[in-house]
PDB file of C-alpha atoms and ligand atoms in Angstrom:
ATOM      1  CA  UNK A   1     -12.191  19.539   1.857  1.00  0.00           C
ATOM      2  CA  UNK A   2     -13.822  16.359   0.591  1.00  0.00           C
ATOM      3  CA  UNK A   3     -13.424  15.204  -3.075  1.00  0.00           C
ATOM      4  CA  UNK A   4     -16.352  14.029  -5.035  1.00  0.00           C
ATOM      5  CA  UNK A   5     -15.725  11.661  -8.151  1.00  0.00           C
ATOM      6  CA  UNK A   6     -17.871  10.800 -11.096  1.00  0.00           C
ATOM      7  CA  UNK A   7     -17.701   8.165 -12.713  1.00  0.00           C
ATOM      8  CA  UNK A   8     -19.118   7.498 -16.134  1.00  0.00           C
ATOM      9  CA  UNK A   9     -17.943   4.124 -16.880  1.00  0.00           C
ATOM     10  CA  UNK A  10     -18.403   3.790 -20.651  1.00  0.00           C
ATOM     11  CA  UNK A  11     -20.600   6.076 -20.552  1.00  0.00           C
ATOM     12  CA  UNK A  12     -22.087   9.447 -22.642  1.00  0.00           C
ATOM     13  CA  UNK A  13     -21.597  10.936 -25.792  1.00  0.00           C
ATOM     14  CA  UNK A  14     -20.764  14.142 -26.990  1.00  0.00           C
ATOM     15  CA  UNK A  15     -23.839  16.154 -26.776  1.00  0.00           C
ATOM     16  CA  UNK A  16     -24.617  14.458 -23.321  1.00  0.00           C
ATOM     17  CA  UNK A  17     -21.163  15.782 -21.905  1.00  0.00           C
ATOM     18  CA  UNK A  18     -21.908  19.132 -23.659  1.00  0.00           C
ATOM     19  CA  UNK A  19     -24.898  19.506 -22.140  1.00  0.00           C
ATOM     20  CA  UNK A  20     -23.665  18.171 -18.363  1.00  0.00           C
ATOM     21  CA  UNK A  21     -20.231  20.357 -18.944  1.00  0.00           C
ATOM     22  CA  UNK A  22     -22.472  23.710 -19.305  1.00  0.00           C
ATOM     23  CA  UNK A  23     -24.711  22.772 -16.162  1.00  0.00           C
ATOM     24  CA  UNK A  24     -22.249  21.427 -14.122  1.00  0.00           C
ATOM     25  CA  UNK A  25     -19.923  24.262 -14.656  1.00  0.00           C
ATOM     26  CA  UNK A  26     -23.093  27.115 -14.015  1.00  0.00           C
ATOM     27  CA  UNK A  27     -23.786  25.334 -11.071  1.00  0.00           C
ATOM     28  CA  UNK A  28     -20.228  25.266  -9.554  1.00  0.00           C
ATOM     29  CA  UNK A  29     -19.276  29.223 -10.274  1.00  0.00           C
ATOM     30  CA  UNK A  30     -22.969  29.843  -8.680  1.00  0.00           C
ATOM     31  CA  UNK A  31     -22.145  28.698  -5.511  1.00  0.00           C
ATOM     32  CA  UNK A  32     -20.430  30.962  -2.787  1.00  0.00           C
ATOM     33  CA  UNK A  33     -18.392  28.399  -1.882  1.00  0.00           C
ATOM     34  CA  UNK A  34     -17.587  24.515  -2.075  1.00  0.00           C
ATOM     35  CA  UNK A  35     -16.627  22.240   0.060  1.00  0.00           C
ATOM     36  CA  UNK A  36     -15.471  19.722  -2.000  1.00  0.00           C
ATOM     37  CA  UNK A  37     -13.108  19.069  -4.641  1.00  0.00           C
ATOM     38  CA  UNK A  38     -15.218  17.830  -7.893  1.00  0.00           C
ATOM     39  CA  UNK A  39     -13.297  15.150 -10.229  1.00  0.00           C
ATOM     40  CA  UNK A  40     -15.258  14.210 -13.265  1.00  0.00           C
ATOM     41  CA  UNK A  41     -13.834  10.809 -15.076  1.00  0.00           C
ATOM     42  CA  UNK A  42     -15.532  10.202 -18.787  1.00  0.00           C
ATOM     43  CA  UNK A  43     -14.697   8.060 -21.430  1.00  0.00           C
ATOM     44  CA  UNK A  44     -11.431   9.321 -22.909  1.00  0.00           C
ATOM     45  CA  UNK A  45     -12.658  10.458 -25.954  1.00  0.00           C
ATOM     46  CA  UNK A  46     -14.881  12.904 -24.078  1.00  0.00           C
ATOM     47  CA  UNK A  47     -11.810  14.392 -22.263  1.00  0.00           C
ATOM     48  CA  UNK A  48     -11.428  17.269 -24.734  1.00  0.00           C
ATOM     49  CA  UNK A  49     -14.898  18.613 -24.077  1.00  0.00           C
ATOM     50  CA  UNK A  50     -15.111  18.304 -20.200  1.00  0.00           C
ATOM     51  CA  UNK A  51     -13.329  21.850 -19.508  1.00  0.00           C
ATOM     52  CA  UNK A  52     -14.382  23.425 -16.659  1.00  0.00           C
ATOM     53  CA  UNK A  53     -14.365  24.446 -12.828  1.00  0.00           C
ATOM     54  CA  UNK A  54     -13.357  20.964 -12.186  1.00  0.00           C
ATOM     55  CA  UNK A  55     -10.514  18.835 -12.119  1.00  0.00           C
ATOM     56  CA  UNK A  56     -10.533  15.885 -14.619  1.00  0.00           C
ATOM     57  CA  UNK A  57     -10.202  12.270 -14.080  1.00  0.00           C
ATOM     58  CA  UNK A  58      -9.369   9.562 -16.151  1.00  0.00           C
ATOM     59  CA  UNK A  59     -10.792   5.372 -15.871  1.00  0.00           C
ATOM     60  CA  UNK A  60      -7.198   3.752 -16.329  1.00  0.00           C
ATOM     61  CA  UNK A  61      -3.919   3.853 -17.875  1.00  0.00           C
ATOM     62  CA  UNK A  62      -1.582   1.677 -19.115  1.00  0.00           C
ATOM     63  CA  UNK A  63       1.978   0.673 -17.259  1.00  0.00           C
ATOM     64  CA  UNK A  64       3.959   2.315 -19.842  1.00  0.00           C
ATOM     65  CA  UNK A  65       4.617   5.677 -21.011  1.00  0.00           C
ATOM     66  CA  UNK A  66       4.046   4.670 -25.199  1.00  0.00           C
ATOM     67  CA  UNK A  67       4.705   2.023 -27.520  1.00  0.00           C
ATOM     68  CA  UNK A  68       2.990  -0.725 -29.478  1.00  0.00           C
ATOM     69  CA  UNK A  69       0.445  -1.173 -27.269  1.00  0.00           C
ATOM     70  CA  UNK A  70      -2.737  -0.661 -29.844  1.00  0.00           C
ATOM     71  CA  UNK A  71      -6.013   0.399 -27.916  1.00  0.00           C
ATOM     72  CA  UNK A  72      -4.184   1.914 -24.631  1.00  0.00           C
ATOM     73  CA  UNK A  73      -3.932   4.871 -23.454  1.00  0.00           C
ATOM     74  CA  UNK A  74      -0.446   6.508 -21.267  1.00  0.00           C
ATOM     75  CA  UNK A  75      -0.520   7.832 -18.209  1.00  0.00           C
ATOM     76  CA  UNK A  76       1.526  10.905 -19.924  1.00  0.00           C
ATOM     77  CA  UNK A  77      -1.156  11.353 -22.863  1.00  0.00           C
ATOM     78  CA  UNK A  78      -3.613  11.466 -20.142  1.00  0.00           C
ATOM     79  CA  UNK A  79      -2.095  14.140 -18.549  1.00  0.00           C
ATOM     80  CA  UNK A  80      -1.037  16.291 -21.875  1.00  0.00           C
ATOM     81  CA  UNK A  81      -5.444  15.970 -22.182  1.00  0.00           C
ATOM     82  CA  UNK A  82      -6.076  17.507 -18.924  1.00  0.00           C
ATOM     83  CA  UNK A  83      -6.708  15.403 -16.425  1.00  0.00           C
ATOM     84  CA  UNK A  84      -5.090  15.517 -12.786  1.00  0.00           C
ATOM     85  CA  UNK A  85      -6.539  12.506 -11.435  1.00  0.00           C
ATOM     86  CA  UNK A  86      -6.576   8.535 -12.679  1.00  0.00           C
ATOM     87  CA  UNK A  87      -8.940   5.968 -11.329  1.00  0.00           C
ATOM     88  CA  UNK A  88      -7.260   2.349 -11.253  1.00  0.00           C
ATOM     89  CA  UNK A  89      -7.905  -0.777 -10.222  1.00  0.00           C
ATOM     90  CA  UNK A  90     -11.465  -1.009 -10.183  1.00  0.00           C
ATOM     91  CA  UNK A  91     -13.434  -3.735  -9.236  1.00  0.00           C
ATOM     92  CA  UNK A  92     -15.175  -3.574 -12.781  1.00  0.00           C
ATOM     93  CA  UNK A  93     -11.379  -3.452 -14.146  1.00  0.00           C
ATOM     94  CA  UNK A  94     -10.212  -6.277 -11.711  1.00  0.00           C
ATOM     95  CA  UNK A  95     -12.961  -8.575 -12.848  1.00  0.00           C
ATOM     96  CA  UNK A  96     -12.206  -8.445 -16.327  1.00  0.00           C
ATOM     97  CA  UNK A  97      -8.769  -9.956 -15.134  1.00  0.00           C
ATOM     98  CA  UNK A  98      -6.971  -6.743 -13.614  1.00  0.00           C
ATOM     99  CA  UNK A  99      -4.139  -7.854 -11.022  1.00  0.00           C
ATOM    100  CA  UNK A 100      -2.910  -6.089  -7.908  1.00  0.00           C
ATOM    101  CA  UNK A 101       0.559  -5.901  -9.508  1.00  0.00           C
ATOM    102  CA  UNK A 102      -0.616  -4.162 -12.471  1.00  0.00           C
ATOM    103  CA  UNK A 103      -2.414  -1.786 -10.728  1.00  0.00           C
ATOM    104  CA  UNK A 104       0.541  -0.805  -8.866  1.00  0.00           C
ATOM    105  CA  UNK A 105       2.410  -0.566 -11.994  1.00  0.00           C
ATOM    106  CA  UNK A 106       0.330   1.171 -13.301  1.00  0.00           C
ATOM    107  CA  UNK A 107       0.169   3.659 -10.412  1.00  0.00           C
ATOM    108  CA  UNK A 108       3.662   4.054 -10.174  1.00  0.00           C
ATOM    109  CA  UNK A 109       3.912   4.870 -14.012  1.00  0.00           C
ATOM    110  CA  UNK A 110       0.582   7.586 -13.445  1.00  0.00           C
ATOM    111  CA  UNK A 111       2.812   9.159 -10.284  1.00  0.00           C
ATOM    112  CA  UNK A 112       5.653   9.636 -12.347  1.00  0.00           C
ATOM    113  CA  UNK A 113       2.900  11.529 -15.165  1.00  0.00           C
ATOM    114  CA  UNK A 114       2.157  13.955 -12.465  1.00  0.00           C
ATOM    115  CA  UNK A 115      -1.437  12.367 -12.141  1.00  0.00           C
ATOM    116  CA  UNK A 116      -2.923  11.651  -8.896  1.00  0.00           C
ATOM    117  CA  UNK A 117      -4.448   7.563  -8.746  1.00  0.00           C
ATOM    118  CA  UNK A 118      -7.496   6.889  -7.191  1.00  0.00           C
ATOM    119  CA  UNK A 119      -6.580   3.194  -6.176  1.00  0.00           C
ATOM    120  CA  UNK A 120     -10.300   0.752  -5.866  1.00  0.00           C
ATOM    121  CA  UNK A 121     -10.456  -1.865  -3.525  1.00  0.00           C
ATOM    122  CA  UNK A 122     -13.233  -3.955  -2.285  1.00  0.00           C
ATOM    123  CA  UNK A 123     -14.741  -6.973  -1.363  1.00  0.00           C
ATOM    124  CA  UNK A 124     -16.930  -9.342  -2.813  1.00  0.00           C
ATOM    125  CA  UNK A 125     -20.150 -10.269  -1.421  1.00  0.00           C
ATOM    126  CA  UNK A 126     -19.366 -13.422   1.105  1.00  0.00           C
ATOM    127  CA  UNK A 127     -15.604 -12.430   1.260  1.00  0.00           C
ATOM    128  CA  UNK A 128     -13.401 -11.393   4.421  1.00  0.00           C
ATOM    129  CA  UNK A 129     -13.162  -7.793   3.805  1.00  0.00           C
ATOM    130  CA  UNK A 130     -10.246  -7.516   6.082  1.00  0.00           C
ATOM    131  CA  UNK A 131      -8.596 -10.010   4.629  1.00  0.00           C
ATOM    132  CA  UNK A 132      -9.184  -8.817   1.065  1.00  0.00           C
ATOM    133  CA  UNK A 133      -8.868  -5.449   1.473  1.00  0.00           C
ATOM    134  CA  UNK A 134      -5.733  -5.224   2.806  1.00  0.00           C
ATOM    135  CA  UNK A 135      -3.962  -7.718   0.912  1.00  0.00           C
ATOM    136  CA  UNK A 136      -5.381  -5.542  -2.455  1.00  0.00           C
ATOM    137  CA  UNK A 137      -4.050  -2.023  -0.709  1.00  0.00           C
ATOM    138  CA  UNK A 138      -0.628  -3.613  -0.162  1.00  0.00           C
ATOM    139  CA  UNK A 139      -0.180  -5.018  -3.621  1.00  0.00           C
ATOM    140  CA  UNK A 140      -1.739  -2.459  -5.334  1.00  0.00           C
ATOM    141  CA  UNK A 141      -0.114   0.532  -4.021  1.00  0.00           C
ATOM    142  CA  UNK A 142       3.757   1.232  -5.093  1.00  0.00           C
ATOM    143  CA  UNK A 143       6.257   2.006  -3.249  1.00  0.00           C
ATOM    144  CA  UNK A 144       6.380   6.268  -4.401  1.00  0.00           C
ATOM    145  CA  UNK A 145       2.642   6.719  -3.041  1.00  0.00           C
ATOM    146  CA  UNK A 146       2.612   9.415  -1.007  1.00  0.00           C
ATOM    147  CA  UNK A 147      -0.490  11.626   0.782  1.00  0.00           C
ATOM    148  CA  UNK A 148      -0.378  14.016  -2.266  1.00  0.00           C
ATOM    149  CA  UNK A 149      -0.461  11.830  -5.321  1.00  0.00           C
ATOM    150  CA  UNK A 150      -2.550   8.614  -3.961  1.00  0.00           C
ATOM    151  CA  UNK A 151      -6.248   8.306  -2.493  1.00  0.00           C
ATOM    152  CA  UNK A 152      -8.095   4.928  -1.788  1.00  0.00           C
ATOM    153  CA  UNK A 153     -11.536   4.815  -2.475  1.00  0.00           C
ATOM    154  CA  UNK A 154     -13.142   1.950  -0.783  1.00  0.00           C
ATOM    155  CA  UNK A 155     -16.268   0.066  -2.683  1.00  0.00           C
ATOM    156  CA  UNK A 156     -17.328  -3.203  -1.781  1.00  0.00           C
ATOM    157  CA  UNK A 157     -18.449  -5.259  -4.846  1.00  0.00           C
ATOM    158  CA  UNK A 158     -21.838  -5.770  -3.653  1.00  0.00           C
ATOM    159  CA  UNK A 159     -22.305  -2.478  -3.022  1.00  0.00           C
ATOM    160  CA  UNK A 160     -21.401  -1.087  -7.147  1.00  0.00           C
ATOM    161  CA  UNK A 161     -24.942  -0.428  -8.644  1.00  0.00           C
ATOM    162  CA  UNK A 162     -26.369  -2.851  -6.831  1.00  0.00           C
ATOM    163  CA  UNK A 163     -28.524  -0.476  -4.700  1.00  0.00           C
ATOM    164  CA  UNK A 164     -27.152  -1.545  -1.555  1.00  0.00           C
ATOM    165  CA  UNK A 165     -25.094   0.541   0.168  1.00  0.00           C
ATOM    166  CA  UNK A 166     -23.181  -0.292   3.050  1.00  0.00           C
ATOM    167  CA  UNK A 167     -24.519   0.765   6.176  1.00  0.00           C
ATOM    168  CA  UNK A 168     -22.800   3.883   8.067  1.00  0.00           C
ATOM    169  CA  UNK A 169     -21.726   2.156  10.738  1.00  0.00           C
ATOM    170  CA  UNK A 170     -19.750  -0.521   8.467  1.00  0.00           C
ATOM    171  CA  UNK A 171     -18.262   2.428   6.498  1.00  0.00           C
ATOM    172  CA  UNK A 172     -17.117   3.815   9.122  1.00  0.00           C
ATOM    173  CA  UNK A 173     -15.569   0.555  10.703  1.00  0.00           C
ATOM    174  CA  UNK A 174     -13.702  -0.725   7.620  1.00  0.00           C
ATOM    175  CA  UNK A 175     -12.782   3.501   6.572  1.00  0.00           C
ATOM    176  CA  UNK A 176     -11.140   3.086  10.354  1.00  0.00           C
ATOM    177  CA  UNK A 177      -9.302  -0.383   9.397  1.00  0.00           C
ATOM    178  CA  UNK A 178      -8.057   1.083   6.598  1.00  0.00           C
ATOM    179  CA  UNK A 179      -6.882   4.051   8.081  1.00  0.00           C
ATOM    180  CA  UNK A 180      -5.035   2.181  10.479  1.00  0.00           C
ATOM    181  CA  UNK A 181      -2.298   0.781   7.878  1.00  0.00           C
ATOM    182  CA  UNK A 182      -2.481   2.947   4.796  1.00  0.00           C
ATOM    183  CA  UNK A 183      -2.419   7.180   5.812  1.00  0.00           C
ATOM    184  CA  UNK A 184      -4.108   8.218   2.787  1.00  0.00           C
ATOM    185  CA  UNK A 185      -7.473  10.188   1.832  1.00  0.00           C
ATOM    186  CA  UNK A 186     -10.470   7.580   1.390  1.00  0.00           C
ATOM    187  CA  UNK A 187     -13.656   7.872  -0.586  1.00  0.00           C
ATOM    188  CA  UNK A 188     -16.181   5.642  -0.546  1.00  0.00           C
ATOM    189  CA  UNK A 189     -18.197   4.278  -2.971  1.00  0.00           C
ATOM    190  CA  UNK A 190     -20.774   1.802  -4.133  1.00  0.00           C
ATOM    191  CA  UNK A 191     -24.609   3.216  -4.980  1.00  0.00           C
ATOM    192  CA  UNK A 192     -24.112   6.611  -3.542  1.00  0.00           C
ATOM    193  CA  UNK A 193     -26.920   8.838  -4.717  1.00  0.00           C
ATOM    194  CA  UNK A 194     -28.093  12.717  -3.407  1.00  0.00           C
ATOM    195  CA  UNK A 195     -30.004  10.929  -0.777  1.00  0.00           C
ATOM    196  CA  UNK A 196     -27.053   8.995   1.322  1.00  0.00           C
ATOM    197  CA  UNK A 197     -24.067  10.973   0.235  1.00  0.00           C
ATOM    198  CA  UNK A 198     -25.123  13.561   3.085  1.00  0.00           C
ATOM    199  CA  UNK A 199     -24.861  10.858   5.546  1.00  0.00           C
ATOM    200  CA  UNK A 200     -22.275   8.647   4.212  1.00  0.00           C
ATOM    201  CA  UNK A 201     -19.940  12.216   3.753  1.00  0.00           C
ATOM    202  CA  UNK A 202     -19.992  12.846   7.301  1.00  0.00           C
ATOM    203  CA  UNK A 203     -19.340   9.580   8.682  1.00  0.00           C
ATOM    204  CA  UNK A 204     -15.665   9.577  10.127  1.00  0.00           C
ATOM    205  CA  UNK A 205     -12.859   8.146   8.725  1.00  0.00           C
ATOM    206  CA  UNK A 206     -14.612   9.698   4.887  1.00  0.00           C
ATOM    207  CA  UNK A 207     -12.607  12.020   2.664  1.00  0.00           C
ATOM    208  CA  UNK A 208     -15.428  11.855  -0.072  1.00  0.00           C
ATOM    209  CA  UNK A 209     -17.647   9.572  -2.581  1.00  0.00           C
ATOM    210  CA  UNK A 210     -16.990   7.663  -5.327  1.00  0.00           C
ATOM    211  CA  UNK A 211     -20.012   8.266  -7.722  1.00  0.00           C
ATOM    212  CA  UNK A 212     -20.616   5.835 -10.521  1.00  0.00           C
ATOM    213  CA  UNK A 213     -24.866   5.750 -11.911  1.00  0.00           C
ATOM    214  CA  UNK A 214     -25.607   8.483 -10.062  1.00  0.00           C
ATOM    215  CA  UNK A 215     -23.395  10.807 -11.562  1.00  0.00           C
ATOM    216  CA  UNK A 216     -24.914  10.139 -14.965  1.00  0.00           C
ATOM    217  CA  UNK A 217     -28.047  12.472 -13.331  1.00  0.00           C
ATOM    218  CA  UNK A 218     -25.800  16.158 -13.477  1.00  0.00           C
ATOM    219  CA  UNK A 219     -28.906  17.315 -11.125  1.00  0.00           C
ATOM    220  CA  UNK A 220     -28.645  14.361  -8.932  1.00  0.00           C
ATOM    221  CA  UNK A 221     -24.683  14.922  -8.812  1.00  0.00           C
ATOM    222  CA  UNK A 222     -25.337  18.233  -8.341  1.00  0.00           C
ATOM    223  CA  UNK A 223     -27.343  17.684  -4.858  1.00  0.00           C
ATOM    224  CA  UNK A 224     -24.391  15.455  -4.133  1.00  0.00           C
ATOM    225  CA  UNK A 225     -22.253  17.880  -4.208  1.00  0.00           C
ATOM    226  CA  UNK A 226     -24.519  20.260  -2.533  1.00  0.00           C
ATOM    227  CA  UNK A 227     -24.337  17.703   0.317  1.00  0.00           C
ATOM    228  CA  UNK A 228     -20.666  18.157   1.027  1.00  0.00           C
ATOM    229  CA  UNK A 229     -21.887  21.828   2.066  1.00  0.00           C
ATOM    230  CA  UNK A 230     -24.517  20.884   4.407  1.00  0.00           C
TER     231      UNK A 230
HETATM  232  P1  PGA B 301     -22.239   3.075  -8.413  1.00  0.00           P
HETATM  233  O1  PGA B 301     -20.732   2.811  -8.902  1.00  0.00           O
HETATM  234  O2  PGA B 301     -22.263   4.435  -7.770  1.00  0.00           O
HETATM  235  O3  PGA B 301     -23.058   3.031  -9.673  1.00  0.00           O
HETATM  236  O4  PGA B 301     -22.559   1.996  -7.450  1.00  0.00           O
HETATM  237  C1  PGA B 301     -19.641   3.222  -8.145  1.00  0.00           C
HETATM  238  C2  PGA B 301     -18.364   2.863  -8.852  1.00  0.00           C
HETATM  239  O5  PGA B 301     -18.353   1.845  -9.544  1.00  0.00           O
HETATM  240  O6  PGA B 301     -17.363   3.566  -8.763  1.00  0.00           O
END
């Protein structure tokens, strides 16, 4: 079973995630069946309306459980508002000054919620991906990951609503480096749309998409998700 994240970013208001909730959720109990798992990540404050057929995803958490830490959100509130699922470490997150150790503590503090992290990595355009990517995986993942509570999803910076997508065959290389040190599911992501994710979702080494503008479009996500079928 693949698993298909949106990703709003800062994204949507409330009659936009009214409106997306009642299609999205039509959409899913019309279909026979599904072969992917569907993980939709708004802005917190649209949490409460986003109840459905799908799991729930949040855009990050903080490192601690509460406190005096005005404007942050816990891993454990997070959890008490529905969702399952926790994106961290994103390369929007990490260039406003996000660190490989706080994303680990930050994953280690989500695990202990009961929430499963979806842990970004990714070069930038003119970097080593090797070399960055794997030095971000092993500093960014703690030491309680397992298969069940951690996924990777793998988006090169160039790639993140740029319009340029990495070709299959460099998915599927890097997915296959990747796979070689760290056992976990791995999405990819980085200007997915209806009309690669077909492609991109059967390439091997690809447990499923990370879907940021394109899953602003519930009709376009919906043909995304109607590509995990095909
Ligand atoms: P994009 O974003 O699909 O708009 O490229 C992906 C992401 O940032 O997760």
């Amino acid at each position: 079973m693949s698993i298909i994240v949106a990703n709003w970013k800062m994204n949507g208001e409330h009659e936009f995630a009214r409106s997306y909730n009642v299609a999205l959720k039509e959409f899913i109990s019309s279909q026979a069946t599904l072969a992917a798992e569907i993980v939709i990540c708004p802005p917190a404050p649209l949490l409460y309306l986003m109840k459905g057929n799908y799991k729930l995803g949040a855009q990050n958490c903080h490192s601690k459980n509460s406190g005096a830490f005005t404007g942050e959100i816990s891993a454990p509130i997070l959890k008490d508002a529905g969702c399952e699922y926790v994106i961290l470490g994103h390369s929007e997150r990490r260039e406003m000054g996000e660190r490989c150790p706080s994303v680990s503590d930050k994953a280690a503090t989500a695990n202990a919620a009961g929430l499963k992290t979806i842990i970004c990595v990714g070069e930038k355009d003119g970097e080593d991906f090797l070399d960055v990517v794997l030095a971000q995986l092993k500093n960014s993942i703690p030491s309680c990951a397992t298969e069940q509570n951690t996924i990777i999803a793998y988006e090169p910076v160039w790639a993140i609503g740029t319009g340029r997508t990495a070709t299959v065959k460099e998915i599927e290389a890097h997915h296959a480096e990747i796979k070689k040190k760290f056992n976990f599911k791995l999405l990819y992501g980085g200007s997915v749309k209806a009309a690669n994710a077909k492609e991109i979702l059967k390439t091997p080494y690809v447990d499923g998409l990370l879907i940021g503008g394109a899953s602003l479009d519930v009709d376009e996500f919906k043909n995304i998700i109607l590509s995990s079928n095909e």
